[in-house]
XYZ file of C-alpha atoms in Angstrom:
676
model
C 0.000 0.000 0.000
C 1.416 3.356 -0.921
C -0.097 5.257 1.998
C 1.323 3.071 4.799
C 4.890 2.011 4.287
C 6.464 -0.945 6.037
C 3.271 -2.428 7.531
C 3.246 -6.178 7.122
C 0.083 -7.818 5.850
C -1.479 -10.022 8.511
C -0.072 -8.016 11.449
C -1.963 -8.854 14.631
C -4.499 -6.314 15.846
C -5.496 -5.604 19.410
C -8.699 -7.400 20.358
C -11.615 -5.173 21.338
C -14.858 -6.621 22.678
C -17.440 -6.917 19.896
C -20.375 -4.588 20.663
C -23.971 -5.282 19.707
C -25.053 -4.409 16.179
C -23.060 -6.924 14.183
C -19.727 -6.971 12.406
C -21.015 -4.913 9.448
C -21.981 -1.965 11.638
C -18.642 -2.143 13.421
C -16.641 -2.289 10.194
C -18.621 0.704 8.937
C -17.943 2.760 12.078
C -14.237 1.889 12.053
C -13.964 2.745 8.350
C -15.715 6.095 8.915
C -13.356 6.958 11.771
C -10.329 6.171 9.643
C -11.626 7.855 6.481
C -12.581 11.089 8.267
C -9.252 11.220 10.093
C -7.476 10.585 6.807
C -9.268 13.374 4.932
C -9.018 15.951 7.723
C -5.484 15.106 8.880
C -6.303 14.027 12.431
C -3.803 11.865 14.268
C -4.693 8.281 15.154
C -6.457 7.005 17.293
C -9.609 9.134 17.311
C -10.585 11.789 18.152
C -7.001 12.805 17.354
C -5.295 16.135 16.898
C -4.790 18.164 13.689
C -1.544 17.230 11.905
C -1.971 19.245 8.701
C -2.889 22.823 7.966
C -5.781 21.792 5.717
C -8.249 19.044 4.973
C -7.859 17.431 1.542
C -9.425 14.793 -0.678
C -13.057 13.740 -0.355
C -15.338 12.656 2.438
C -18.987 12.577 1.379
C -19.150 9.314 -0.603
C -16.865 7.320 1.686
C -19.339 6.442 4.489
C -21.916 5.168 1.988
C -19.329 2.994 0.248
C -18.186 1.613 3.604
C -21.811 0.865 4.545
C -22.413 -1.101 1.354
C -19.088 -2.908 1.530
C -19.554 -3.926 5.142
C -22.916 -5.574 4.497
C -21.738 -7.245 1.301
C -18.885 -8.772 3.296
C -21.142 -9.812 6.163
C -23.531 -11.624 3.819
C -20.781 -13.211 1.706
C -19.012 -16.413 2.694
C -15.426 -16.533 3.889
C -14.044 -16.712 0.342
C -15.048 -13.087 -0.033
C -15.209 -11.010 -3.200
C -13.334 -8.479 -5.318
C -14.444 -4.887 -4.716
C -14.225 -2.254 -7.456
C -14.980 1.348 -6.512
C -15.800 3.874 -9.152
C -13.543 6.829 -8.548
C -10.668 8.426 -6.714
C -13.278 10.181 -4.563
C -13.214 6.948 -2.540
C -9.513 7.317 -1.732
C -10.080 7.749 2.001
C -12.304 4.654 2.105
C -9.592 2.717 0.263
C -7.073 3.904 2.860
C -9.377 2.934 5.708
C -10.042 -0.521 4.300
C -6.329 -1.232 3.865
C -5.671 -0.306 7.496
C -8.555 -2.499 8.654
C -7.118 -5.420 6.648
C -3.423 -4.986 7.301
C -3.214 -3.194 10.606
C -0.497 -0.798 11.677
C 0.574 0.985 14.824
C -0.951 4.300 15.803
C 2.298 6.024 14.817
C 2.318 4.402 11.367
C -1.315 5.282 10.680
C -0.800 8.853 11.917
C 2.248 9.252 9.696
C 0.313 8.044 6.632
C -2.533 10.463 7.419
C -0.043 13.294 7.830
C 1.509 12.591 4.407
C -1.838 12.563 2.592
C -2.109 15.634 0.369
C 0.864 17.263 2.093
C 3.858 18.768 0.252
C 6.207 15.938 -0.609
C 3.676 13.371 0.609
C 1.019 11.189 -1.003
C -1.372 12.556 -3.666
C -4.879 13.456 -2.560
C -6.355 10.647 -4.683
C -4.564 7.337 -4.340
C -3.138 5.768 -7.480
C -0.648 3.053 -8.286
C -1.492 0.616 -5.503
C -0.050 -2.783 -6.463
C -2.452 -5.253 -8.055
C -5.520 -2.994 -7.774
C -7.273 -3.497 -11.137
C -9.085 -0.171 -11.351
C -8.471 3.290 -9.983
C -9.638 5.979 -12.357
C -10.401 9.646 -12.249
C -13.135 9.303 -14.864
C -16.657 8.686 -13.599
C -18.595 5.773 -15.076
C -16.165 3.179 -16.470
C -15.887 1.214 -13.202
C -19.066 -0.721 -14.063
C -17.640 -1.849 -17.411
C -14.224 -2.658 -15.934
C -15.933 -4.826 -13.312
C -17.957 -6.566 -16.042
C -14.726 -7.311 -17.890
C -13.109 -8.708 -14.742
C -16.058 -11.025 -14.068
C -16.189 -12.161 -17.706
C -12.478 -12.991 -17.723
C -12.198 -14.929 -14.457
C -14.253 -18.101 -13.786
C -15.399 -18.275 -10.186
C -14.684 -14.622 -9.397
C -17.298 -12.638 -7.514
C -17.070 -8.941 -8.335
C -19.012 -6.205 -6.576
C -18.778 -2.674 -7.941
C -20.007 0.427 -6.116
C -20.817 3.604 -8.041
C -22.638 6.767 -7.042
C -26.031 8.013 -8.178
C -24.326 11.009 -9.782
C -22.042 8.603 -11.618
C -25.119 6.985 -13.154
C -25.576 10.114 -15.262
C -22.504 9.291 -17.365
C -22.735 7.576 -20.773
C -20.197 4.929 -19.743
C -22.234 3.876 -16.690
C -25.566 3.900 -18.536
C -24.089 1.812 -21.369
C -22.706 -0.759 -18.926
C -26.074 -1.067 -17.179
C -27.921 -1.283 -20.488
C -25.679 -4.008 -21.950
C -25.414 -6.301 -18.924
C -26.586 -9.221 -21.057
C -23.925 -8.730 -23.763
C -20.833 -9.561 -21.723
C -21.818 -12.296 -19.288
C -19.747 -13.420 -16.279
C -17.568 -16.499 -16.730
C -18.551 -19.870 -15.238
C -19.096 -19.551 -11.508
C -18.418 -15.820 -11.567
C -20.888 -13.044 -10.862
C -21.152 -9.295 -11.290
C -23.013 -7.341 -8.622
C -23.498 -3.586 -9.128
C -24.450 -1.399 -6.165
C -25.434 2.257 -6.383
C -24.547 4.449 -3.412
C -27.639 6.676 -3.664
C -26.749 9.693 -1.548
C -28.684 12.370 -3.419
C -25.664 14.354 -4.575
C -23.103 14.143 -7.294
C -20.139 16.408 -6.526
C -21.070 20.011 -5.840
C -24.837 19.780 -6.324
C -27.860 17.514 -6.232
C -27.937 14.293 -8.258
C -30.228 14.214 -11.304
C -31.596 10.738 -10.544
C -33.828 10.308 -7.516
C -34.067 6.782 -6.036
C -37.459 6.403 -7.746
C -36.120 7.416 -11.157
C -33.126 5.118 -10.786
C -35.397 2.223 -9.857
C -37.649 2.834 -12.856
C -34.674 3.187 -15.207
C -32.985 -0.002 -14.038
C -36.160 -2.049 -13.924
C -36.797 -0.972 -17.495
C -33.370 -2.405 -18.374
C -34.365 -5.769 -16.920
C -32.876 -5.618 -13.443
C -34.334 -6.795 -10.176
C -33.844 -3.685 -8.056
C -33.338 -4.063 -4.317
C -33.438 -1.117 -1.959
C -32.399 -0.291 1.584
C -31.702 2.718 3.772
C -29.642 3.463 6.883
C -30.978 0.497 8.925
C -28.516 -2.343 9.295
C -31.127 -5.121 9.136
C -32.529 -3.744 5.853
C -29.056 -3.418 4.358
C -28.167 -6.967 5.419
C -31.318 -8.385 3.794
C -30.647 -6.460 0.573
C -27.006 -7.602 0.448
C -27.970 -11.233 1.098
C -30.615 -11.250 -1.613
C -28.316 -9.417 -4.047
C -25.640 -12.109 -3.700
C -28.234 -14.853 -4.156
C -29.590 -13.373 -7.383
C -26.192 -12.395 -8.787
C -24.997 -15.955 -8.167
C -27.762 -17.309 -10.395
C -26.895 -14.897 -13.200
C -30.062 -12.824 -12.785
C -29.408 -9.106 -13.338
C -29.756 -7.363 -9.985
C -28.873 -3.923 -8.625
C -28.847 -2.887 -5.005
C -29.749 0.767 -4.374
C -28.361 1.723 -0.972
C -29.995 5.033 -0.017
C -28.138 7.045 2.626
C -27.526 10.785 2.818
C -24.157 11.994 1.580
C -21.839 12.613 4.502
C -23.867 10.476 6.937
C -23.139 9.687 9.804
C -21.468 13.092 10.258
C -23.662 15.721 11.943
C -25.845 17.921 9.765
C -23.620 20.813 10.858
C -20.035 21.058 12.041
C -18.842 24.322 13.509
C -22.111 25.971 12.507
C -21.713 25.093 8.789
C -23.728 22.503 6.808
C -21.961 19.161 6.477
C -24.425 16.858 4.758
C -25.529 16.457 1.134
C -23.295 18.067 -1.455
C -21.660 20.130 1.331
C -19.987 16.903 2.475
C -18.308 16.165 -0.864
C -14.986 17.668 0.201
C -13.931 18.563 3.755
C -11.831 21.487 2.504
C -14.061 24.018 4.292
C -13.316 22.539 7.725
C -10.871 24.713 9.683
C -9.728 22.502 12.535
C -7.903 25.445 14.061
C -11.378 26.689 15.026
C -11.988 25.593 18.624
C -15.784 25.257 18.237
C -15.396 23.071 15.169
C -12.780 20.947 16.901
C -15.135 20.417 19.841
C -17.922 19.327 17.469
C -15.583 16.882 15.766
C -14.377 15.435 19.090
C -17.933 14.931 20.280
C -19.008 13.255 17.073
C -15.999 10.945 16.754
C -16.351 9.960 20.397
C -19.990 9.010 19.839
C -19.125 7.107 16.644
C -16.621 5.011 18.624
C -19.100 4.132 21.369
C -19.100 1.223 22.077
C -15.466 1.090 21.001
C -14.269 -0.526 17.797
C -11.001 1.408 18.038
C -8.931 0.954 21.186
C -7.060 3.639 23.085
C -3.834 2.521 21.382
C -5.359 2.659 17.891
C -5.962 -1.082 17.638
C -8.987 -2.298 15.687
C -11.440 -4.945 16.847
C -10.360 -8.383 15.647
C -13.831 -9.267 14.350
C -13.713 -6.124 12.173
C -10.412 -7.244 10.737
C -11.811 -10.699 9.982
C -14.676 -9.119 8.061
C -12.315 -6.782 6.232
C -10.339 -9.756 4.977
C -13.360 -10.972 3.004
C -13.085 -7.814 0.884
C -10.285 -7.859 -1.679
C -9.337 -4.812 -3.685
C -6.436 -6.593 -5.439
C -6.522 -9.212 -8.167
C -3.767 -11.665 -8.974
C -2.910 -12.360 -12.586
C -2.924 -15.847 -14.050
C 0.107 -16.655 -16.225
C -0.723 -15.621 -19.809
C -1.573 -18.454 -22.154
C 1.113 -19.517 -24.575
C 0.614 -18.187 -28.065
C 0.039 -20.569 -30.952
C 2.759 -21.139 -33.529
C 3.407 -18.230 -35.873
C 2.899 -18.847 -39.556
C 3.838 -16.394 -42.294
C 0.915 -14.564 -43.891
C 0.300 -14.762 -47.606
C 2.038 -12.053 -49.605
C -0.224 -9.185 -50.682
C -2.979 -9.603 -48.094
C -4.758 -6.620 -46.580
C -3.094 -5.674 -43.260
C -6.351 -5.969 -41.282
C -6.794 -9.527 -42.592
C -3.528 -10.407 -40.898
C -4.457 -8.573 -37.711
C -7.613 -10.700 -37.623
C -5.593 -13.868 -38.153
C -3.210 -13.075 -35.280
C -5.987 -12.038 -32.881
C -7.886 -15.262 -33.610
C -4.816 -17.494 -33.272
C -3.975 -15.946 -29.916
C -7.606 -16.032 -28.696
C -7.659 -12.302 -27.934
C -11.050 -10.996 -26.789
C -12.099 -8.287 -29.227
C -14.361 -5.438 -28.103
C -15.654 -3.431 -31.019
C -18.231 -0.654 -31.341
C -19.653 -2.059 -34.571
C -19.042 -3.627 -37.974
C -16.602 -6.375 -37.122
C -17.032 -7.789 -40.628
C -16.331 -4.375 -42.184
C -13.153 -4.270 -40.105
C -12.146 -7.670 -41.588
C -12.481 -9.559 -38.281
C -13.850 -12.672 -39.978
C -11.780 -15.264 -38.086
C -12.412 -13.584 -34.742
C -16.144 -13.456 -35.441
C -16.194 -17.133 -36.396
C -14.348 -18.032 -33.184
C -16.832 -16.097 -31.020
C -14.146 -13.699 -29.797
C -15.907 -10.472 -30.797
C -18.320 -8.534 -28.599
C -19.896 -5.546 -30.318
C -21.658 -2.678 -28.575
C -22.030 0.777 -30.057
C -20.404 2.440 -27.045
C -16.687 3.043 -27.398
C -16.290 4.004 -23.737
C -17.829 0.710 -22.640
C -15.657 -1.312 -25.039
C -12.603 0.387 -23.566
C -13.739 -0.315 -19.988
C -14.418 -3.970 -20.812
C -10.950 -4.287 -22.354
C -9.463 -2.731 -19.204
C -11.224 -5.372 -17.083
C -10.085 -8.271 -19.270
C -6.518 -7.010 -19.328
C -6.341 -6.525 -15.567
C -7.669 -10.061 -15.097
C -4.788 -11.340 -17.221
C -6.763 -12.024 -20.403
C -5.505 -10.363 -23.612
C -8.072 -7.960 -25.066
C -8.208 -5.553 -27.975
C -10.446 -2.617 -28.822
C -10.974 -2.336 -32.574
C -12.413 0.967 -33.721
C -12.663 3.339 -36.611
C -10.286 6.204 -35.929
C -13.134 8.712 -36.300
C -14.820 7.344 -33.185
C -11.697 6.313 -31.322
C -11.076 9.656 -29.554
C -13.932 8.597 -27.274
C -11.458 6.038 -25.902
C -8.772 8.616 -25.193
C -9.687 9.566 -21.632
C -9.847 5.955 -20.432
C -6.601 5.061 -22.165
C -5.031 8.074 -20.457
C -6.347 6.845 -17.092
C -4.995 3.363 -17.724
C -1.604 4.737 -18.728
C -1.502 6.680 -15.458
C -2.217 3.461 -13.565
C 0.552 1.601 -15.415
C 2.998 4.429 -14.772
C 2.197 4.821 -11.081
C 2.273 1.235 -9.868
C 5.031 -1.398 -9.883
C 5.130 -3.738 -12.911
C 2.253 -6.205 -12.662
C 2.832 -8.383 -15.730
C -0.526 -7.580 -17.297
C -0.981 -8.331 -21.002
C -1.173 -5.232 -23.182
C -4.409 -3.327 -23.601
C -4.395 -3.457 -27.391
C -6.020 -0.858 -29.642
C -6.442 -1.466 -33.372
C -7.336 1.546 -35.518
C -8.728 1.108 -39.030
C -10.025 3.441 -41.726
C -7.613 6.248 -41.012
C -7.490 9.223 -43.335
C -8.626 8.434 -46.865
C -9.598 4.806 -46.177
C -13.247 5.656 -45.597
C -15.885 8.353 -45.998
C -15.271 11.844 -44.549
C -17.386 11.118 -41.464
C -15.004 8.307 -40.535
C -11.809 10.318 -40.880
C -9.922 11.549 -37.861
C -6.381 11.052 -36.550
C -6.735 12.494 -33.066
C -6.319 9.293 -31.046
C -3.139 8.283 -32.856
C -1.829 11.796 -32.259
C -2.777 11.769 -28.575
C -0.952 8.481 -28.005
C 2.091 9.545 -30.014
C 2.269 12.756 -27.996
C 2.690 10.841 -24.736
C 5.979 9.263 -25.851
C 8.976 9.382 -23.538
C 8.824 6.887 -20.687
C 5.045 6.493 -20.909
C 4.111 2.787 -21.368
C 2.471 3.282 -24.756
C 3.475 1.830 -28.116
C 2.096 3.076 -31.434
C 3.006 0.912 -34.425
C 2.479 1.705 -38.105
C 3.122 -1.575 -39.990
C 4.468 -1.346 -43.532
C 2.030 -3.963 -44.889
C 0.264 -7.225 -44.109
C 3.277 -9.294 -43.078
C 4.513 -6.409 -40.983
C 1.109 -6.113 -39.278
C 1.185 -9.806 -38.335
C 4.707 -9.861 -36.910
C 4.402 -6.519 -35.143
C 1.085 -7.426 -33.508
C 2.491 -10.752 -32.348
C 5.380 -8.918 -30.714
C 3.081 -6.350 -29.111
C 0.905 -9.081 -27.597
C 4.008 -10.530 -25.951
C 4.698 -7.193 -24.248
C 3.471 -6.419 -20.731
C 2.034 -3.412 -18.918
C 1.529 -1.211 -21.978
C -1.153 0.272 -24.180
C -0.271 -1.200 -27.580
C -1.740 0.450 -30.667
C -1.657 -0.814 -34.256
C -2.714 1.520 -37.064
C -3.345 -0.266 -40.352
C -5.528 -0.503 -43.458
C -8.271 -2.776 -44.722
C -7.397 -2.680 -48.428
C -4.697 -4.768 -50.198
C -1.416 -2.870 -50.411
C 2.207 -3.513 -51.240
C 3.645 -5.898 -48.689
C 7.365 -5.320 -48.112
C 9.206 -7.622 -45.719
C 9.665 -6.283 -42.209
C 13.028 -7.067 -40.578
C 11.980 -5.457 -37.279
C 13.156 -2.400 -35.406
C 11.592 1.050 -35.191
C 12.708 2.045 -38.711
C 13.093 0.121 -41.977
C 15.078 1.211 -45.040
C 14.111 0.291 -48.629
C 16.257 0.780 -51.792
C 16.118 -0.269 -55.412
C 17.776 -3.620 -55.818
C 21.207 -3.373 -57.408
C 21.677 0.298 -56.551
C 25.118 -0.546 -55.156
C 26.952 1.588 -52.650
C 25.986 4.892 -54.239
C 23.764 7.147 -52.214
C 20.149 7.574 -53.227
C 19.246 10.727 -55.128
C 16.308 11.484 -52.814
C 14.557 10.033 -49.780
C 10.931 9.640 -48.735
C 10.236 9.196 -45.012
C 6.913 7.317 -44.731
C 4.689 6.539 -41.742
C 1.791 4.117 -42.298
C 1.133 1.301 -44.756
C -0.660 3.437 -47.369
C 2.139 6.013 -47.158
C 4.721 3.238 -47.653
C 2.829 1.900 -50.693
C 2.706 5.364 -52.296
C 6.389 5.962 -51.511
C 7.407 2.659 -53.122
C 5.197 3.446 -56.128
C 7.011 6.805 -56.454
C 10.303 4.892 -56.310
C 9.109 2.696 -59.184
C 7.971 5.666 -61.315
C 11.278 7.503 -60.903
C 13.569 4.535 -61.618
C 13.227 4.540 -65.455
C 14.375 8.180 -65.434
C 17.615 7.277 -63.668
C 16.514 8.715 -60.316
C 17.071 6.511 -57.254
C 14.612 7.215 -54.445
C 15.174 5.568 -51.098
C 12.286 4.972 -48.673
C 12.572 4.998 -44.882
C 9.520 3.640 -43.066
C 9.077 4.724 -39.461
C 7.235 1.727 -38.034
C 7.410 2.728 -34.377
C 8.302 6.430 -34.171
C 8.175 6.501 -30.382
C 11.023 3.985 -30.031
C 13.784 5.502 -32.110
C 16.972 4.707 -30.185
C 20.266 6.496 -30.694
C 21.669 4.132 -33.331
C 18.456 4.017 -35.358
C 18.040 7.784 -35.157
C 21.569 8.230 -36.508
C 20.886 5.834 -39.403
C 17.669 7.638 -40.327
C 19.444 10.998 -40.176
C 22.120 9.712 -42.523
C 19.501 8.480 -45.007
C 17.838 11.911 -45.005
C 20.978 14.039 -44.703
C 21.014 17.277 -46.745
C 21.606 18.290 -49.460
C 19.729 15.190 -50.610
C 16.081 16.170 -51.347
C 13.613 14.604 -48.946
C 9.919 14.601 -48.130
C 8.018 13.249 -45.111
C 4.612 11.627 -45.596
C 2.244 10.109 -43.038
C -1.297 8.943 -42.915
C -1.853 10.824 -39.683
C -1.764 14.593 -39.338
C 1.807 15.709 -40.000
C 2.044 17.815 -36.848
C 1.554 14.669 -34.725
C 5.045 13.658 -35.882
C 6.669 17.089 -35.799
C 9.112 16.203 -33.016
C 10.290 13.101 -34.875
C 10.599 14.899 -38.210
C 12.650 17.687 -36.665
C 14.920 15.145 -34.977
C 15.681 13.167 -38.138
C 15.781 16.018 -40.680
C 16.431 19.444 -39.116
C 16.731 21.044 -42.576
C 13.525 22.424 -44.177
C 11.509 19.520 -45.559
C 7.938 19.166 -46.796
C 5.664 17.371 -44.314
C 2.692 15.750 -46.014
C -0.075 14.326 -43.869
C -3.789 14.027 -43.480
C -5.491 17.457 -43.298
C -9.182 16.500 -43.343
C -9.610 17.033 -47.071
C -11.776 14.516 -48.845
C -13.284 13.516 -52.145
C -15.855 11.156 -53.587
C -13.578 8.101 -53.471
C -10.654 7.039 -51.271
C -8.291 7.927 -54.093
C -9.890 11.382 -54.455
C -9.348 11.891 -50.727
C -5.737 10.766 -50.992
C -5.186 13.255 -53.821
C -7.001 16.067 -51.983
C -4.544 15.673 -49.122
C -1.554 15.701 -51.479
C -0.468 12.203 -50.489
C -0.347 10.333 -53.815
C 2.821 9.006 -55.422
C 2.735 11.952 -57.856
C 2.406 14.404 -54.991
C 5.523 12.915 -53.449
C 7.432 13.201 -56.725
C 6.294 16.800 -57.137
C 7.563 17.726 -53.662
C 10.898 16.044 -54.348
C 11.231 17.937 -57.644
C 10.494 21.207 -55.840
C 13.232 20.281 -53.345
C 15.777 19.914 -56.178
C 15.428 16.326 -57.363
C 16.015 16.015 -61.142
C 12.629 14.626 -62.212
C 10.978 15.413 -65.586
C 7.802 17.471 -65.418
C 5.933 14.885 -67.522
C 6.336 12.387 -64.701
C 4.242 14.550 -62.392
C 1.030 14.214 -64.409
C -1.182 11.488 -62.930
C -3.192 9.380 -65.394
C -6.896 10.081 -65.773
C -7.960 6.653 -64.455
C -8.246 6.129 -60.710
C -5.020 4.273 -59.835
C -5.980 3.720 -56.207
C -5.727 -0.068 -56.500
C -2.894 -0.211 -59.043
C 0.164 -1.583 -57.304
C 3.514 -1.846 -59.093
C 4.145 -5.546 -59.704
C 7.593 -5.173 -61.241
C 9.163 -3.255 -58.372
C 12.462 -4.811 -57.272
C 13.819 -3.465 -54.002
C 15.705 -4.592 -50.929
C 14.754 -4.019 -47.300
C 16.993 -3.573 -44.280
C 16.592 -2.752 -40.629
C 18.064 0.646 -39.791
């Protein structure tokens, strides 16, 4: 745990007599005492003294989550369950639960509280805790992530708690609506619980308990309800587990006021409802407020669940150990034998073949057949729902459970995935390596490969921009064989977001010797330098560059092509080789099938001299070839730019034929390929 260092799991806790009211009520009270102390900076044990100059983080949702969790644990057997909470707003509950499970001396707990949100301490929303499958700042995806976890792990019971305000998000509504699309694995179950506290963050929630009930019943759920009575909550939790275990869709609505059990006022200021969301307004230097807090915390610990030395009742710890927030990862399955793809296939055909051979679960918004996922569809690996955010959340859940998963999307819609991918990248960066398979993203129909409505390069650009030490890989295969080998390699990687950008139409298919950059020259050119160089990113760009090479050869002009297959992984030696291939005064042009400015840093690194950058600019025409031409990305456009840069090419060569040559590939092109 990041917030308490050096506390051994399983450390003995001081026994405190178990008061009446049951273990669930005692766990809830202990969790509230810890969470409030954590958020406000009070030393441990309660009532404590102020240790920080300000309160930080969130308070309001934490008691309701603890209430739900306690009763779920009480009504579950000793094997327990995996708990997924929806947002970083539950950071103080997460802290409290870890202390209740693992223990710690009063000094250790006080020190962790003091560090929370303090300069040089721990961030005010916890992130990067080892083996925790979901911690995200975005509201809504937790439901889908939990569905993915339950679908990937036979026998796993998953409970997920979200807020009523969270139910307003598209990601949460899509997960609720499509509960029957992604079913739990054998013996597993998925149990969603809504912490209905009447408030989202700074204002009232849009969904009343009655509206939520009507909405969820209309989606086919059995809806159970309870309030702040322990016997009602226990009955609801018991029945919820029974129904979830049979596979019947069930939701438990736990209705408690936000901030409860804190007083309606503290220090003369409201402290319930949306006022309880953050404790930042509490000034514990105020004597009257401090007296109110002492009185309340004393009453909450009566009869005691926290001893005078900070020890926690042993029966509370036993209950806490039924609630897991971590998930272990099964060893990844061995991949099937690799076989070479046929020469000249469409790149997406080979992506489909690799995904099917490796039994990767494919989550796709729509049109799996249009995206050439024929083998995956036949093998039952594809789940389609027209909700990109939900597909991304499902893939997150599968990946965290140790099952390889891929989101396949048109690039035009893929920016809807960007926020969740950013959250997942933060998780991967913050925690120790966990050995998870990659969360794979496959983008099709970039640029001119589809109608104008389907054209957009923003997601590829957003991922490329992360670069550096961020665990993201963006690969632009040179053709079908390249797509197959590169995807196989990506699926062997761990703890990354792995993105493949490729086409659906047949293209030239040069061999791929590996590495971040590949060089291509006319066969028999000898040791002489090329007359000009084209730097190409993307399989269509490589095809057009090689076609330009073929057109120029009869005129005695040697054009070399450098394909940047993985721009984000150019090491020192490769960067030097690419620079040499593009070194002035040799004319050069850069062409990509993403927006050129996405690659500006790479282009400037490999060719500091002025060079034309050709890329997708959201210009389109009636056909894919018209769109290619409108963006200035055809083979003739490349030759024209090279001529303008000083390459000795005849003007007659720059006139494209009247017929649409979009599917005309040079069959007599003889070239050699090398890894740079």
